[in-house]
């Protein structure tokens, strides 16, 4: 069964850093576009970042651009999200998602992704 597993969520102080991992089970992640979404209770799931499966292009929401970085570690079949200078408003459950067919528009539309992980909690608080 195709699965994604997130890890790395934690409680961190404002200004701190975390690195989230998304690992594929029973499929090779570099054949898929992989995105990170986040969600807080009562709000819609928000696209944070994405890495394409054709040329490795990366995409970021305005709220995280310059602080977060997405990358692939193909040897580990993992996609990483390095999060720096974290703010309280980054607090959310973070999900990774995969899709095979790629086009840039709609990279942050959760409806276009068909495989999801279970989520990992990130809490930014002093």
Coordinates of N, CA and C in Angstrom, one line a residue:
X1 N 0.8 -1.2 0.0 CA 0.0 0.0 0.0 C 0.9 1.2 0.0
X2 N 0.6 2.2 -0.9 CA 1.3 3.4 -1.0 C 1.1 4.3 0.2
X3 N 2.1 4.7 0.9 CA 2.0 5.5 2.0 C 3.0 6.6 2.1
X4 N 2.7 7.7 2.8 CA 3.6 8.7 3.1 C 3.6 8.9 4.6
X5 N 4.8 9.1 5.2 CA 5.0 9.2 6.6 C 5.8 10.4 6.9
X6 N 5.2 11.4 7.7 CA 5.9 12.6 8.1 C 6.5 12.4 9.5
X7 N 7.6 13.1 9.7 CA 8.2 13.1 11.0 C 8.9 14.4 11.2
X8 N 9.3 14.7 12.4 CA 10.1 15.9 12.7 C 9.4 17.0 13.4
X9 N 8.0 16.9 13.6 CA 7.3 17.9 14.3 C 7.7 18.0 15.7
X10 N 7.6 19.2 16.3 CA 8.0 19.3 17.7 C 7.5 20.7 18.2
X11 N 7.8 20.9 19.5 CA 7.6 22.2 20.1 C 8.9 23.0 20.0
X12 N 8.8 24.2 19.5 CA 10.0 25.0 19.3 C 9.7 26.5 19.7
X13 N 10.7 27.2 20.1 CA 10.5 28.6 20.5 C 10.5 29.5 19.2
X14 N 9.9 30.6 19.3 CA 10.0 31.5 18.1 C 11.4 31.8 17.7
X15 N 11.7 31.9 16.4 CA 13.0 32.1 15.9 C 13.8 30.8 15.8
X16 N 13.3 29.7 16.2 CA 14.0 28.4 16.1 C 13.7 27.7 14.8
X17 N 14.3 26.5 14.7 CA 14.3 25.8 13.4 C 13.8 24.4 13.6
X18 N 13.2 23.8 12.6 CA 12.8 22.4 12.6 C 13.0 21.9 11.2
X19 N 13.2 20.6 11.0 CA 13.3 19.9 9.7 C 12.3 18.8 9.7
X20 N 11.3 18.9 8.8 CA 10.3 17.9 8.6 C 10.8 16.9 7.5
X21 N 10.4 15.7 7.7 CA 10.7 14.6 6.7 C 9.5 14.0 6.2
X22 N 9.4 13.7 4.9 CA 8.3 12.9 4.3 C 8.9 11.8 3.6
X23 N 8.6 10.6 4.1 CA 9.2 9.4 3.5 C 8.1 8.5 2.8
X24 N 8.5 8.0 1.7 CA 7.6 7.1 0.9 C 7.7 5.7 1.3
X25 N 6.6 5.0 1.4 CA 6.6 3.6 1.6 C 6.0 2.9 0.4
X26 N 6.7 2.0 -0.2 CA 6.2 1.3 -1.4 C 6.1 2.1 -2.7
X27 N 6.7 3.3 -2.7 CA 6.8 4.0 -4.0 C 8.0 5.0 -3.9
X28 N 8.5 5.3 -5.1 CA 9.7 6.2 -5.2 C 9.2 7.6 -5.3
X29 N 9.6 8.4 -4.3 CA 9.1 9.8 -4.2 C 9.6 10.7 -5.4
X30 N 10.7 10.4 -6.0 CA 11.2 11.3 -7.0 C 10.4 11.2 -8.3
X31 N 9.5 10.3 -8.4 CA 8.6 10.2 -9.5 C 7.3 11.0 -9.3
X32 N 7.2 11.6 -8.2 CA 6.0 12.4 -7.8 C 6.4 13.8 -7.4
X33 N 5.5 14.7 -7.7 CA 5.5 16.1 -7.1 C 5.1 15.9 -5.7
X34 N 5.9 16.5 -4.8 CA 5.6 16.4 -3.4 C 5.3 17.8 -2.8
X35 N 4.3 17.9 -2.0 CA 4.0 19.2 -1.4 C 3.8 19.1 0.1
X36 N 4.0 20.2 0.7 CA 3.7 20.3 2.2 C 2.6 21.2 2.3
X37 N 1.6 20.8 3.1 CA 0.4 21.6 3.5 C 0.4 21.7 5.0
X38 N -0.3 22.7 5.5 CA -0.5 22.8 7.0 C -1.9 23.2 7.2
X39 N -2.4 22.8 8.4 CA -3.8 23.1 8.8 C -3.9 23.3 10.3
X40 N -4.7 24.3 10.6 CA -5.0 24.6 12.0 C -6.5 24.4 12.1
X41 N -7.0 24.0 13.3 CA -8.5 23.8 13.5 C -9.3 24.9 13.0
X42 N -10.3 24.6 12.2 CA -11.3 25.7 11.8 C -10.8 26.4 10.5
X43 N -9.7 26.0 10.0 CA -9.2 26.7 8.8 C -9.0 25.7 7.7
X44 N -8.9 26.2 6.5 CA -8.6 25.3 5.3 C -7.2 24.9 5.3
X45 N -6.9 23.8 4.7 CA -5.6 23.3 4.5 C -4.8 24.3 3.6
X46 N -3.6 24.7 4.0 CA -2.9 25.7 3.3 C -1.6 25.1 2.7
X47 N -1.4 25.4 1.4 CA -0.2 24.9 0.7 C 1.0 25.7 1.2
X48 N 2.1 25.1 1.6 CA 3.3 25.7 2.1 C 4.4 25.7 1.1
X49 N 4.6 24.5 0.5 CA 5.8 24.4 -0.4 C 5.6 23.2 -1.2
X50 N 6.2 23.2 -2.4 CA 6.1 22.0 -3.3 C 7.4 21.9 -4.1
X51 N 7.8 20.7 -4.4 CA 8.9 20.4 -5.3 C 8.4 19.5 -6.5
X52 N 8.6 19.9 -7.7 CA 8.1 19.2 -8.9 C 8.8 17.9 -9.1
X53 N 8.3 17.1 -10.0 CA 8.9 15.8 -10.3 C 9.5 15.9 -11.8
X54 N 9.5 17.1 -12.4 CA 10.1 17.1 -13.7 C 11.5 17.8 -13.7
X55 N 11.6 19.0 -13.2 CA 12.8 19.7 -13.2 C 13.3 20.1 -11.8
X56 N 12.5 19.7 -10.8 CA 12.9 20.0 -9.4 C 12.6 21.4 -9.0
X57 N 11.7 22.1 -9.8 CA 11.3 23.5 -9.4 C 10.6 23.4 -8.1
X58 N 10.9 24.5 -7.3 CA 10.3 24.6 -6.0 C 9.3 25.8 -5.9
X59 N 8.4 25.7 -5.0 CA 7.3 26.7 -4.9 C 7.1 26.9 -3.4
X60 N 6.8 28.2 -3.0 CA 6.6 28.5 -1.6 C 5.4 29.5 -1.5
X61 N 4.7 29.4 -0.4 CA 3.7 30.4 -0.1 C 4.4 31.7 0.3
X62 N 3.7 32.8 0.2 CA 4.3 34.1 0.5 C 4.6 34.1 2.0
X63 N 3.9 33.4 2.8 CA 4.1 33.4 4.3 C 5.3 32.7 4.7
X64 N 5.9 31.8 3.9 CA 7.1 31.1 4.3 C 8.3 31.3 3.4
X65 N 8.1 32.0 2.3 CA 9.2 32.2 1.4 C 10.4 32.9 2.1
X66 N 11.6 32.4 1.9 CA 12.7 33.0 2.5 C 13.0 32.4 3.9
X67 N 12.1 31.6 4.4 CA 12.3 31.0 5.8 C 12.3 29.5 5.6
X68 N 11.6 28.9 4.7 CA 11.5 27.5 4.5 C 12.2 27.1 3.2
X69 N 12.7 25.8 3.2 CA 13.3 25.3 2.0 C 12.9 23.8 1.9
X70 N 12.5 23.5 0.7 CA 12.1 22.1 0.4 C 13.2 21.5 -0.5
X71 N 13.5 20.2 -0.2 CA 14.5 19.5 -1.0 C 14.2 18.0 -1.0
X72 N 14.9 17.3 -1.9 CA 14.8 15.9 -2.0 C 16.1 15.2 -1.5
X73 N 16.0 14.1 -0.8 CA 17.1 13.2 -0.5 C 16.7 11.9 -1.2
X74 N 17.1 11.7 -2.4 CA 16.6 10.5 -3.2 C 17.2 9.2 -2.6
X75 N 18.4 9.3 -2.0 CA 19.0 8.1 -1.5 C 18.2 7.6 -0.3
X76 N 17.5 8.5 0.4 CA 16.7 8.1 1.5 C 15.2 8.0 1.2
X77 N 14.9 8.3 -0.1 CA 13.5 8.3 -0.6 C 12.6 9.3 0.3
X78 N 13.2 10.5 0.5 CA 12.6 11.4 1.5 C 12.6 12.8 0.8
X79 N 11.6 13.6 1.2 CA 11.5 15.0 0.9 C 11.6 15.7 2.2
X80 N 12.4 16.7 2.3 CA 12.7 17.5 3.5 C 12.1 18.9 3.4
X81 N 11.6 19.4 4.6 CA 11.2 20.8 4.7 C 12.0 21.4 5.8
X82 N 13.0 22.2 5.5 CA 13.7 22.9 6.5 C 13.0 24.2 6.8
X83 N 12.7 24.4 8.1 CA 11.9 25.5 8.5 C 12.8 26.4 9.5
X84 N 13.1 27.6 9.1 CA 13.9 28.5 9.9 C 13.1 29.7 10.4
X85 N 13.6 30.3 11.4 CA 13.0 31.6 11.9 C 11.5 31.4 12.1
X86 N 11.2 30.3 12.8 CA 9.7 29.9 13.0 C 9.0 31.0 13.8
X87 N 7.7 31.2 13.5 CA 6.9 32.1 14.1 C 5.7 31.4 14.7
X88 N 5.0 32.0 15.7 CA 3.9 31.4 16.3 C 2.8 31.0 15.3
X89 N 2.7 31.8 14.2 CA 1.7 31.6 13.2 C 2.0 30.4 12.3
X90 N 3.2 29.8 12.5 CA 3.5 28.6 11.8 C 3.0 27.3 12.5
X91 N 2.4 27.5 13.7 CA 1.9 26.4 14.4 C 0.7 25.8 13.6
X92 N 0.8 24.5 13.4 CA -0.2 23.7 12.6 C 0.2 22.3 12.6
X93 N -0.7 21.5 12.1 CA -0.3 20.1 11.7 C 0.1 20.2 10.2
X94 N 1.3 19.6 10.0 CA 1.9 19.7 8.7 C 1.8 18.3 8.0
X95 N 1.3 18.3 6.7 CA 1.1 17.1 6.0 C 1.9 17.2 4.7
X96 N 2.4 16.0 4.3 CA 3.0 15.9 2.9 C 2.0 15.2 2.0
X97 N 2.1 15.5 0.8 CA 1.1 14.9 -0.2 C 1.9 14.7 -1.5
X98 N 1.4 13.8 -2.3 CA 2.1 13.4 -3.5 C 1.1 13.4 -4.7
X99 N 1.6 13.7 -5.9 CA 0.8 13.6 -7.1 C 1.7 13.3 -8.3
X100 N 1.2 12.4 -9.2 CA 2.1 12.0 -10.3 C 2.1 13.0 -11.4
X101 N 0.9 13.5 -11.8 CA 0.8 14.4 -12.9 C 1.1 15.8 -12.4
X102 N 2.0 16.6 -13.1 CA 2.5 17.8 -12.6 C 2.2 19.0 -13.6
X103 N 1.7 20.1 -13.1 CA 1.7 21.4 -13.8 C 1.8 22.4 -12.7
X104 N 2.5 23.5 -12.9 CA 2.8 24.5 -11.9 C 1.6 25.1 -11.2
X105 N 0.6 25.5 -12.0 CA -0.6 26.2 -11.4 C -1.3 25.1 -10.6
X106 N -1.8 25.6 -9.5 CA -2.5 24.7 -8.6 C -1.6 23.8 -7.7
X107 N -0.3 24.2 -7.6 CA 0.6 23.4 -6.8 C 0.1 23.4 -5.3
X108 N -0.6 24.4 -4.9 CA -1.0 24.5 -3.6 C -2.5 24.1 -3.4
X109 N -3.1 23.4 -4.4 CA -4.5 23.0 -4.3 C -4.5 21.6 -3.8
X110 N -5.0 21.3 -2.5 CA -5.0 20.0 -2.0 C -5.8 19.0 -2.8
X111 N -6.8 19.5 -3.5 CA -7.7 18.6 -4.3 C -6.9 17.8 -5.3
X112 N -5.8 18.4 -5.8 CA -5.0 17.8 -6.9 C -4.0 16.7 -6.4
X113 N -3.9 16.5 -5.1 CA -3.0 15.5 -4.6 C -3.8 14.2 -4.1
X114 N -3.3 13.1 -4.4 CA -4.1 11.9 -4.2 C -3.5 10.9 -3.1
X115 N -2.3 11.3 -2.6 CA -1.7 10.5 -1.5 C -1.3 11.4 -0.4
X116 N -1.7 11.1 0.8 CA -1.4 12.0 2.0 C -0.8 11.2 3.1
X117 N 0.0 11.9 3.9 CA 0.5 11.3 5.1 C -0.5 11.6 6.3
X118 N -0.1 11.2 7.4 CA -1.0 11.3 8.6 C -0.8 12.7 9.3
X119 N 0.3 13.4 9.0 CA 0.5 14.7 9.6 C 1.5 14.6 10.8
X120 N 2.1 15.8 11.1 CA 3.0 15.9 12.2 C 2.8 17.3 12.8
X121 N 2.7 17.4 14.1 CA 2.4 18.6 14.8 C 3.6 19.5 14.9
X122 N 3.5 20.8 14.5 CA 4.5 21.8 14.8 C 3.9 22.8 15.6
X123 N 4.6 23.1 16.8 CA 4.1 24.1 17.7 C 5.2 25.1 18.0
X124 N 4.9 26.4 17.7 CA 5.9 27.4 17.9 C 5.4 28.3 19.0
X125 N 6.1 28.2 20.2 CA 5.6 28.9 21.3 C 6.7 29.1 22.3
X126 N 6.7 30.3 23.1 CA 7.7 30.5 24.1 C 7.1 30.0 25.5

